[in-house]
Amino acid sequence: MALDYAKAARETLEAVGGASNVVSAAHCATRLRLVIADNSKVDKAAVDEIEGAKGNFEASGQLQIIFGTGTVNKVYEEFISQGGITAASKEEAKAAVAEQQNFFMRAIKTLSDVFVPIIPAIVASGMLMGIMGGIEFMGGKGIIPLDTNSVWWRIAGLINACALANLQILLGFSAANVFGGNPYLGASFGALLISSSFINAYGAADAIANGEMITLEVIPGLYSIDWIGYQGHVIPILVGTWILCFFEKKLHQIVPEMFDLFVTPLLSMAGAAYITILFVGPVFVWLENAILGLLTALLNIPFGIGYIIIGLIYSPSVVTGLHQMYTTIDVSMLGNLGVTYWLPIASAANIAQGGACLAVALKTKNAKTKALAVPSGISCLLGITEPAIFGVNLPKLKPFIAGMIGAAVGAFICSLTQLGATGTGVTGLFGILLCIKQPIQYCIMFAAAFGVAFAITWIIYSDEAPAAKVSNAETEKAMAANAAAQAAFAAKISAVDEAGSLASPMTGEAIAMTSVSDPVFASEAMGKGVAIEPVEGGVYAPVSGEVSMVAGSGHAVGLMADDGTEILIHIGIDTVELNGEPFTVKVAAGDKVKAGDILVEADLAKIKAAGKPATTMLIVTNTDDYAAVEPKLGKVSAGDAVVTLTK
């Protein structure tokens, strides 16, 4: 009996607490993906009993209800129609999921959103500061002539100081943008907190020593504050700007429009200033100093052990996304110490991953790996590590570990030389401009991190034997041989199909469906089958039949075999979020295909670079029609028998 889509949608709405409890609704090839406002309103038992649903689970801030291919889209249409819910784009759904993330991950994303726009200003200021420091050093030693009173030197001094000296204004502007307030109010608030009316934070120690510190009572006899500005601080500015934006948005809602222009900015600024200066600022200054103290203590562990630990964990932190908060550490160190010891360690980690990646590029005989590894390794040396980490080193694991070891060695060199940077935002080759006072030390660190990672990778990494090269004279012969190979390949899959088995759609390693990291597939709720960890991107028809469905993002294809077997090929896990980028689809719904025809070309490097597993599922969605669906595990080539069906 055909599923009643309207009933399934109605039961889903009732089970999740109604349309008002749905923040966002979207679907992929197999599941309805819902972001829920209040999980306590969801009737778990009712969700389990939804008509047509094959299971459900919560992941990545979403309630995912499994309906299957060809069904989920119809239930989804009924769902948004009955609930009066606006269909969400993938970007909107991702934004809604982000809102449901835990506080820690949201805080990291917020820090990243605030700092990314202002990094160019910090980089320019820090680089020039380093260059001028190096020139001043050489001038002081008589190596070069230098007139520090010239107009050229004075203007350069203004440039190198502008971003870091006024960082709080930049932070206020950027943070207000992120928090949904007026960025110009945010900039004004940042300027307020570094006003010359305060005792400059950089001169606070001298003011205390000279008995010039101004202390003001807030609650007489109970609570007082030192009248110190917020130069060099980050977290108090961000928290204060959030308070400012909170007041501004609330006041916009309640202040009459004719008074809004001047009442809202005044009250917002006044409220944020009093709360931040009297209460919030002192608390977060203490917290920020405590965090900086802990990091400094870690870096001061004898024998460079702290540096080594940071070097080891830096690249894994890039994988998790925690590195987004490191700019805050750099800026805090710059404000309090004048240099950051964190950035050279980051540079060592990036250089080491580049060394490992380039060792793979030089040693591999695989043309695709080489084509990916060369530019990825070079980008590492310029400070961009994600292509190398996700596309080459992490999937092959050994180069990634070699990069971690190289980073630890480079970090140890940083410890020995006390290598410090005058700015943030630039690592790798150009990072030397931020360490211009210590160029030799930076070069030693660079050589050590790169050399160790490269050497270890060269020793432990190996791949398949190189394919034979075809000379120009043999081109036509090679083309003919290739055509014959393609025909033989299709014939092999066809033979498997005729024998009543399913062929592997990809080349790689067949693993049990129950070992897949996605709980939907692992539970076999969609049906039994097998999973492939692919090493090549071609996805081929495992049977002859008709294409019943092609996902809009290209990550999934459904087939109806000539013998009635219903098949779903799902390429990667959560790859619906990649908007079709890695997939080139070669078929359309309704097409007739023969066993061995190409269905999709998947760019495995892009999938892995996006942090998604490329694990591909071959699922018999009408498993109940068979007495047994048994996978064959181990190394497989596309076309090898991989699932046996028994009626």
XYZ file of C-alpha atoms in Angstrom:
647
model
C 0.000 0.000 0.000
C 1.290 3.435 -0.930
C 2.270 5.669 1.945
C -0.207 8.380 2.906
C 2.216 11.343 2.705
C -0.281 13.778 4.211
C -0.808 11.520 7.220
C 2.947 11.024 7.671
C 3.468 14.802 7.587
C 0.604 15.421 10.008
C 1.924 12.846 12.477
C 5.400 14.374 12.194
C 4.080 17.861 12.963
C 2.166 16.602 15.978
C 5.113 14.561 17.267
C 7.600 17.453 17.144
C 5.343 19.855 19.028
C 3.704 21.663 16.137
C 4.889 24.093 13.501
C 5.757 26.744 16.095
C 8.418 24.404 17.497
C 10.180 24.001 14.123
C 12.994 26.489 13.552
C 14.001 25.111 10.165
C 12.961 22.253 7.871
C 14.973 20.729 5.045
C 15.568 17.280 3.573
C 18.280 15.266 1.869
C 17.949 12.113 -0.199
C 16.699 9.977 2.673
C 15.759 12.082 5.715
C 13.654 14.935 6.894
C 16.019 17.279 8.761
C 14.400 19.456 11.412
C 15.936 22.046 13.718
C 13.756 22.116 16.841
C 13.254 25.156 19.077
C 12.451 23.268 22.296
C 13.370 19.576 22.419
C 11.272 19.066 25.565
C 8.138 19.511 23.423
C 9.062 16.596 21.144
C 7.124 13.386 21.838
C 9.865 10.780 21.315
C 7.435 7.873 21.390
C 5.213 9.531 18.781
C 8.211 10.219 16.540
C 9.023 6.508 16.663
C 5.472 5.690 15.497
C 5.234 8.139 12.548
C 3.701 6.353 9.577
C 6.319 5.475 6.974
C 9.275 6.541 9.116
C 12.055 3.991 9.271
C 13.817 5.484 12.260
C 15.069 8.749 13.698
C 18.008 10.209 15.577
C 19.502 13.509 16.668
C 22.781 14.734 15.214
C 24.476 18.048 14.475
C 21.677 19.956 16.189
C 18.995 18.351 14.001
C 16.202 15.827 14.477
C 16.574 13.580 11.447
C 13.610 11.361 10.536
C 14.276 8.655 7.945
C 11.653 8.177 5.224
C 13.825 6.967 2.350
C 14.410 7.986 -1.241
C 11.440 9.004 -3.302
C 9.395 9.359 -0.125
C 11.112 11.992 1.984
C 10.638 14.739 -0.606
C 6.891 14.101 -0.764
C 6.522 13.997 3.018
C 8.576 17.195 3.193
C 6.289 19.010 0.751
C 3.244 18.014 2.802
C 5.053 18.922 6.014
C 5.851 22.524 5.045
C 2.438 22.943 3.438
C 0.465 21.746 6.461
C 2.622 23.604 8.943
C 2.863 26.826 6.968
C 6.632 26.493 7.271
C 8.929 28.264 4.821
C 11.212 25.847 3.011
C 14.796 26.443 4.130
C 17.768 26.619 1.813
C 20.839 24.613 2.785
C 22.545 27.770 4.015
C 19.519 28.736 6.096
C 19.320 25.246 7.545
C 23.013 25.359 8.435
C 22.519 28.737 10.098
C 19.619 27.361 12.104
C 21.721 24.374 13.151
C 24.491 26.736 14.262
C 22.009 28.420 16.583
C 21.352 25.021 18.171
C 25.053 24.268 18.777
C 26.443 24.243 22.290
C 27.687 27.474 23.823
C 31.364 26.633 23.384
C 31.128 26.010 19.624
C 28.970 29.106 19.126
C 31.529 31.164 21.045
C 34.346 29.907 18.816
C 32.350 30.713 15.674
C 31.583 34.188 17.045
C 35.266 34.885 17.709
C 36.076 33.808 14.179
C 33.325 35.994 12.702
C 34.584 39.023 14.652
C 38.278 38.639 13.887
C 38.298 37.495 10.244
C 37.284 40.915 8.807
C 39.916 42.821 10.800
C 42.847 40.432 10.303
C 44.144 42.346 7.213
C 44.505 45.501 9.325
C 46.280 43.588 12.098
C 48.536 41.849 9.573
C 49.547 45.111 7.882
C 50.248 46.811 11.202
C 52.119 43.833 12.675
C 54.237 43.236 9.582
C 55.355 46.844 9.368
C 56.044 46.852 13.101
C 58.311 43.847 12.638
C 60.062 45.312 9.610
C 60.636 48.630 11.377
C 61.941 46.786 14.414
C 64.461 44.970 12.247
C 65.537 48.182 10.512
C 65.840 49.970 13.855
C 67.960 47.113 15.200
C 70.316 47.294 12.206
C 70.417 51.088 12.441
C 71.297 50.931 16.133
C 74.166 48.523 15.369
C 75.510 50.796 12.617
C 74.797 48.220 9.930
C 72.692 50.678 7.929
C 72.227 54.473 8.141
C 68.906 55.372 9.797
C 67.279 58.723 10.550
C 64.364 58.090 12.913
C 63.385 61.767 12.805
C 62.679 61.810 9.067
C 59.144 62.282 7.806
C 59.320 58.880 6.092
C 60.095 57.085 9.336
C 57.460 59.003 11.275
C 54.705 58.149 8.773
C 55.743 54.500 8.810
C 55.503 54.623 12.608
C 51.936 55.880 12.353
C 51.037 52.999 10.029
C 52.592 50.287 12.169
C 50.819 51.487 15.299
C 47.371 52.293 13.918
C 45.633 48.892 13.974
C 46.968 47.527 17.251
C 46.757 50.867 19.053
C 43.116 51.231 18.008
C 42.237 47.541 17.978
C 39.336 48.025 20.400
C 37.624 50.355 17.907
C 37.980 47.749 15.163
C 36.710 45.059 17.518
C 33.704 47.168 18.504
C 32.791 47.796 14.860
C 33.189 44.161 13.789
C 31.481 42.738 16.888
C 28.458 45.023 16.453
C 28.116 43.700 12.905
C 28.179 40.130 14.199
C 25.753 40.827 17.063
C 23.280 42.637 14.821
C 23.798 46.181 16.103
C 24.888 49.463 14.576
C 28.616 49.036 13.780
C 29.280 52.756 14.232
C 27.909 52.576 17.766
C 30.169 49.574 18.254
C 33.192 51.543 17.053
C 32.263 54.438 19.347
C 31.966 52.043 22.254
C 35.421 50.634 21.501
C 36.818 54.168 21.420
C 35.123 54.928 24.754
C 36.887 52.016 26.460
C 40.346 53.251 25.387
C 39.610 56.928 26.065
C 42.523 59.108 27.192
C 40.419 59.916 30.287
C 41.463 56.515 31.628
C 44.926 55.675 32.848
C 46.388 53.829 29.880
C 46.481 50.074 30.596
C 50.043 49.868 29.305
C 51.103 52.432 31.932
C 49.088 50.961 34.822
C 52.103 49.332 36.474
C 54.008 52.636 36.511
C 50.949 54.453 37.863
C 50.702 51.998 40.750
C 54.445 52.193 41.432
C 54.341 56.004 41.460
C 51.202 56.182 43.587
C 49.250 57.734 40.715
C 46.587 55.054 40.305
C 43.023 56.402 40.504
C 40.673 54.145 42.485
C 36.953 54.986 42.560
C 34.315 53.628 44.902
C 31.287 52.005 43.286
C 29.627 50.741 46.479
C 31.220 52.703 49.337
C 33.182 50.456 51.629
C 32.395 47.330 49.596
C 33.411 47.630 45.985
C 35.733 49.921 44.015
C 37.464 49.893 40.619
C 40.775 51.140 39.274
C 40.298 53.795 36.578
C 42.218 51.880 33.882
C 41.491 51.724 30.154
C 41.065 48.551 28.120
C 44.066 48.839 25.820
C 45.356 45.355 24.995
C 42.139 43.595 26.018
C 39.726 41.681 23.799
C 37.052 39.802 25.748
C 35.726 42.830 27.717
C 35.252 44.707 24.431
C 33.311 41.824 22.896
C 31.093 41.313 25.928
C 30.474 45.051 26.277
C 29.563 45.336 22.586
C 27.127 42.453 22.952
C 25.460 44.332 25.829
C 25.332 47.474 23.677
C 23.681 45.586 20.799
C 21.240 43.871 23.174
C 20.051 47.236 24.489
C 19.922 48.736 21.007
C 17.756 45.968 19.540
C 15.373 45.972 22.512
C 15.024 49.750 22.488
C 14.302 49.791 18.745
C 11.261 47.664 19.552
C 9.833 49.830 22.318
C 10.931 53.438 21.679
C 8.504 55.413 19.474
C 9.903 56.021 16.019
C 9.987 59.812 16.407
C 12.351 59.483 19.394
C 14.250 56.392 18.279
C 17.041 58.207 16.424
C 18.497 59.867 19.515
C 16.988 57.982 22.492
C 18.083 54.491 21.447
C 21.792 55.260 20.770
C 22.068 57.351 23.950
C 20.486 54.800 26.276
C 22.247 51.875 24.592
C 25.673 53.482 24.903
C 25.077 54.700 28.449
C 23.750 51.350 29.659
C 26.566 49.372 28.062
C 29.235 51.795 29.323
C 28.084 51.768 32.956
C 27.613 47.987 33.096
C 30.909 47.241 31.336
C 33.118 49.731 33.203
C 31.636 49.107 36.648
C 31.080 45.350 36.614
C 31.598 43.315 33.450
C 34.946 44.803 32.405
C 36.857 44.129 35.644
C 35.579 40.528 35.775
C 36.553 39.725 32.196
C 39.876 41.529 32.462
C 40.639 39.207 35.371
C 39.433 36.186 33.359
C 41.429 37.170 30.286
C 44.562 37.699 32.378
C 43.990 34.329 34.060
C 43.742 32.551 30.692
C 46.843 34.345 29.458
C 48.593 33.382 32.700
C 47.726 29.715 32.178
C 49.037 29.799 28.604
C 52.197 31.559 29.732
C 52.651 28.922 32.451
C 52.223 26.192 29.841
C 54.834 27.809 27.622
C 57.170 28.137 30.616
C 57.157 24.430 31.500
C 60.838 23.405 31.670
C 62.641 21.818 28.730
C 60.137 23.221 26.229
C 57.553 20.561 27.098
C 54.677 23.049 26.896
C 55.756 24.197 23.456
C 56.005 20.585 22.302
C 52.484 19.831 23.561
C 51.038 22.845 21.722
C 52.950 21.888 18.567
C 51.531 18.358 18.705
C 47.915 19.399 19.204
C 47.821 22.408 16.869
C 47.026 20.521 13.643
C 44.382 18.291 15.295
C 42.771 21.484 16.595
C 42.473 22.696 12.987
C 40.518 19.519 12.229
C 38.063 20.269 15.058
C 37.805 23.996 14.251
C 39.199 25.121 17.615
C 41.940 27.067 15.840
C 39.359 29.784 15.120
C 39.892 31.110 18.656
C 43.684 31.391 18.398
C 43.673 34.919 16.999
C 42.234 35.987 20.365
C 45.259 34.448 22.106
C 47.635 36.230 19.728
C 45.950 39.596 20.245
C 45.918 39.189 24.035
C 49.621 38.332 24.059
C 50.415 41.257 21.790
C 48.512 43.615 24.077
C 50.101 42.351 27.278
C 53.551 41.196 26.191
C 54.238 43.177 23.026
C 54.794 39.956 21.074
C 52.925 36.682 20.643
C 54.697 33.390 21.262
C 51.675 31.474 19.998
C 51.881 32.462 16.331
C 55.396 31.008 15.721
C 54.135 27.647 17.038
C 51.173 27.868 14.658
C 53.611 28.675 11.881
C 55.701 25.611 12.762
C 52.594 23.410 12.597
C 51.552 24.803 9.208
C 55.061 24.477 7.776
C 55.337 20.886 9.044
C 52.059 19.829 7.440
C 53.317 21.440 4.228
C 56.553 19.470 4.453
C 54.658 16.215 4.919
C 52.317 17.014 2.037
C 55.168 17.866 -0.335
C 56.943 14.627 0.617
C 53.802 12.783 -0.476
C 53.754 14.839 -3.678
C 57.333 13.882 -4.526
C 57.077 10.231 -3.508
C 53.634 9.285 -4.800
C 53.237 7.740 -8.207
C 49.504 8.450 -8.253
C 48.848 11.335 -10.639
C 45.700 12.488 -8.830
C 47.441 12.485 -5.453
C 50.386 14.397 -6.876
C 48.124 16.950 -8.558
C 46.381 17.604 -5.231
C 49.437 17.403 -2.967
C 51.692 19.880 -4.805
C 49.428 22.968 -4.579
C 48.164 21.897 -1.140
C 51.702 21.633 0.210
C 52.640 25.016 -1.235
C 49.526 26.596 0.284
C 50.630 25.222 3.675
C 53.924 27.052 3.321
C 51.879 30.203 2.727
C 49.817 29.570 5.862
C 46.684 27.856 4.482
C 46.619 24.279 5.791
C 43.093 22.951 5.215
C 43.652 21.615 1.638
C 46.728 19.656 2.738
C 45.260 18.419 6.016
C 41.851 17.357 4.713
C 42.803 16.482 1.160
C 46.098 14.640 1.597
C 47.643 14.226 5.041
C 44.694 13.265 7.234
C 43.148 10.735 4.810
C 46.535 9.019 4.504
C 47.148 9.512 8.270
C 50.903 8.803 8.268
C 51.785 12.186 6.706
C 49.460 13.894 9.205
C 51.245 12.263 12.137
C 54.615 13.127 10.591
C 53.415 16.742 10.362
C 52.475 16.704 14.055
C 55.956 15.459 14.956
C 57.563 18.104 12.743
C 55.395 20.758 14.424
C 56.523 19.578 17.857
C 60.170 19.850 16.809
C 59.589 23.320 15.337
C 57.783 24.395 18.507
C 60.716 23.149 20.579
C 63.018 25.384 18.514
C 60.648 28.277 19.268
C 61.095 27.503 22.958
C 64.884 27.426 22.744
C 65.059 30.713 20.845
C 62.075 32.430 22.551
C 60.785 33.247 19.085
C 58.076 35.907 19.205
C 55.949 37.616 16.529
C 54.928 41.271 16.445
C 51.558 40.572 14.829
C 49.149 37.837 13.839
C 47.380 36.448 10.793
C 50.410 35.388 8.707
C 52.339 32.142 9.065
C 54.606 30.079 6.830
C 57.082 31.777 4.504
C 55.765 35.283 5.091
C 55.579 34.765 8.841
C 59.235 35.759 8.961
C 58.097 39.363 8.424
C 56.396 39.227 11.827
C 59.589 37.846 13.384
C 61.965 40.175 11.566
C 64.002 40.811 14.712
C 64.783 37.089 14.867
C 65.106 36.019 11.218
C 67.780 33.393 11.853
C 65.743 31.788 14.624
C 62.695 31.747 12.373
C 64.644 30.119 9.545
C 65.981 27.465 11.925
C 62.453 26.731 13.136
C 61.221 26.619 9.531
C 63.966 24.209 8.456
C 63.460 21.950 11.487
C 59.662 21.730 11.197
C 59.710 21.234 7.438
C 62.703 18.887 7.377
C 61.537 16.543 10.142
C 58.001 16.237 8.731
C 59.329 15.746 5.193
C 61.898 13.130 6.229
C 59.511 11.083 8.370
C 56.864 11.114 5.653
C 59.421 10.111 3.040
C 60.437 7.133 5.170
C 57.014 5.835 6.219
C 54.743 6.768 3.297
C 54.188 4.538 0.295
C 51.453 4.036 -2.250
C 50.658 1.781 -5.155
C 53.165 1.099 -7.901
C 53.134 3.671 -10.709
C 51.013 3.029 -13.733
C 52.882 2.387 -16.954
C 53.354 5.496 -19.093
C 52.187 5.533 -22.667
C 54.455 7.116 -25.264
C 53.122 9.453 -27.935
C 53.721 6.778 -30.566
C 51.454 4.396 -28.694
C 48.564 6.843 -28.100
C 46.121 5.187 -30.515
C 46.982 1.763 -29.163
C 46.464 2.995 -25.606
C 43.091 4.516 -26.503
C 41.971 1.256 -28.054
C 43.167 -0.675 -25.028
C 41.333 1.731 -22.756
C 38.103 1.269 -24.719
C 38.553 -2.484 -24.497
C 39.165 -2.198 -20.750
C 35.990 -0.154 -20.351
C 34.054 -2.780 -22.283
C 35.551 -5.555 -20.170
C 34.741 -3.578 -17.043
C 31.098 -3.174 -18.058
C 30.938 -6.837 -19.004
C 32.323 -7.817 -15.593
C 29.637 -5.836 -13.787
C 26.981 -7.183 -16.136
C 28.090 -10.742 -15.400
C 27.835 -10.075 -11.672
C 24.378 -8.586 -12.232
C 23.190 -11.609 -14.216
C 24.443 -13.920 -11.466
C 21.981 -12.323 -9.028
C 24.559 -10.313 -7.074
C 25.237 -6.608 -6.801
C 28.523 -5.242 -8.098
C 30.569 -2.691 -6.212
C 29.845 0.764 -7.639
C 33.312 2.030 -6.641
C 36.874 0.887 -6.069
C 38.074 0.780 -2.473
C 37.459 -1.320 0.626
C 34.086 -2.861 1.395
C 33.130 -2.591 5.059
C 30.091 -3.683 7.053
C 27.205 -1.226 6.983
C 26.989 -1.473 10.770
C 30.463 0.052 11.121
C 29.535 3.282 9.267
C 29.786 6.444 11.413
C 26.305 7.660 10.417
C 23.720 6.080 12.769
C 21.018 5.917 10.092
C 23.049 3.747 7.759
C 24.689 1.807 10.600
C 21.277 0.871 11.983
C 20.323 -0.520 8.546
C 17.024 1.329 8.889
C 17.189 2.158 5.188
C 17.965 -1.447 4.302
C 20.907 -3.807 4.261
C 23.864 -3.641 1.932
C 27.505 -2.678 2.132
C 29.649 0.446 2.512
C 32.695 1.300 0.410
C 35.646 3.394 1.536
C 36.515 4.628 -1.984
C 39.950 5.353 -3.391
C 38.673 6.440 -6.805
C 35.806 8.807 -7.588
C 33.951 6.948 -10.354
C 30.503 5.688 -9.310
C 29.140 2.989 -11.638
C 25.781 1.281 -12.011
C 25.923 -2.021 -10.083
C 22.939 -3.381 -12.049
C 20.982 -2.778 -15.233
C 17.728 -0.921 -14.784
C 16.233 2.547 -14.520
C 17.381 5.600 -12.564
C 14.554 6.250 -10.103
C 16.017 9.288 -8.336
C 18.964 11.680 -8.466
C 19.454 13.984 -5.476
C 19.571 17.664 -6.363
C 23.011 17.951 -4.804
C 24.243 14.901 -6.732
C 25.260 12.947 -3.634
C 22.747 10.112 -4.042
C 21.280 8.035 -6.879
C 18.389 5.583 -6.720
C 18.043 2.653 -9.125
C 15.245 0.209 -9.926
C 16.942 -2.909 -11.260
C 15.359 -4.920 -14.064
C 14.775 -7.769 -11.592
C 12.943 -5.475 -9.134
C 15.785 -4.777 -6.711
C 15.538 -1.236 -5.328
C 18.948 0.321 -4.739
C 20.234 3.527 -3.202
C 23.833 4.651 -3.712
C 24.644 7.387 -1.164
C 28.053 9.010 -1.747
C 29.627 10.258 1.478
C 28.121 11.201 4.825
C 26.323 14.549 5.248
C 27.522 15.474 1.756
C 24.126 17.052 1.056
C 25.638 20.099 2.803
C 28.245 20.512 0.034
C 25.676 21.897 -2.441
C 26.754 19.530 -5.207
C 30.314 20.935 -5.413
C 32.156 17.566 -5.483
C 29.715 15.741 -7.795
C 29.358 15.579 -11.565
C 26.153 13.671 -12.296
C 26.028 11.743 -15.576
C 22.409 10.504 -15.456
C 18.915 11.797 -14.763
C 15.797 10.271 -13.251
C 14.089 8.057 -15.813
C 17.285 7.154 -17.693
C 17.839 3.515 -18.616
C 21.300 2.282 -17.600
C 23.302 -0.866 -18.115
C 25.472 -2.414 -15.448
C 28.805 -0.622 -15.618
C 27.508 2.741 -16.889
C 28.977 5.766 -15.130
C 26.457 7.420 -12.791
C 28.450 10.084 -10.955
C 32.018 11.335 -10.851
C 32.854 12.292 -7.271
C 35.803 14.508 -6.330
C 36.972 12.646 -3.228
C 39.553 15.319 -2.416
C 36.847 17.999 -2.233
C 34.700 15.820 -0.001
C 37.562 15.194 2.399
C 38.711 18.825 2.257
C 35.237 19.778 3.470
C 35.706 17.480 6.465
C 33.134 14.920 5.288
C 33.702 11.128 5.129
C 33.615 9.807 1.557
C 32.177 6.463 2.740
C 29.671 5.372 0.070
C 26.676 3.190 0.896
C 25.156 0.605 -1.470
C 21.739 -0.086 0.071
C 19.028 -2.526 -0.933
C 16.035 -0.450 0.116
C 13.562 -3.316 -0.410
C 15.562 -5.658 1.822
C 12.336 -7.177 3.162
C 11.722 -8.775 -0.260
C 14.791 -10.989 0.217
C 15.565 -13.884 2.537
C 19.155 -12.661 2.864
C 21.264 -9.678 1.826
C 24.897 -10.572 2.525
C 27.905 -8.284 1.939
C 31.369 -9.401 0.882
C 34.010 -7.410 2.753
C 37.589 -6.476 1.896
C 39.405 -4.841 -1.007
C 37.183 -4.438 -4.067
C 37.377 -2.954 -7.517
C 34.371 -1.409 -9.195
C 32.489 -4.313 -10.777
C 33.452 -6.971 -8.229
C 30.586 -8.874 -6.607
C 30.009 -7.189 -3.264
C 26.449 -8.125 -2.177
C 24.725 -11.494 -2.548
C 20.917 -11.527 -2.706
C 18.878 -14.588 -1.767
C 15.152 -14.750 -2.479
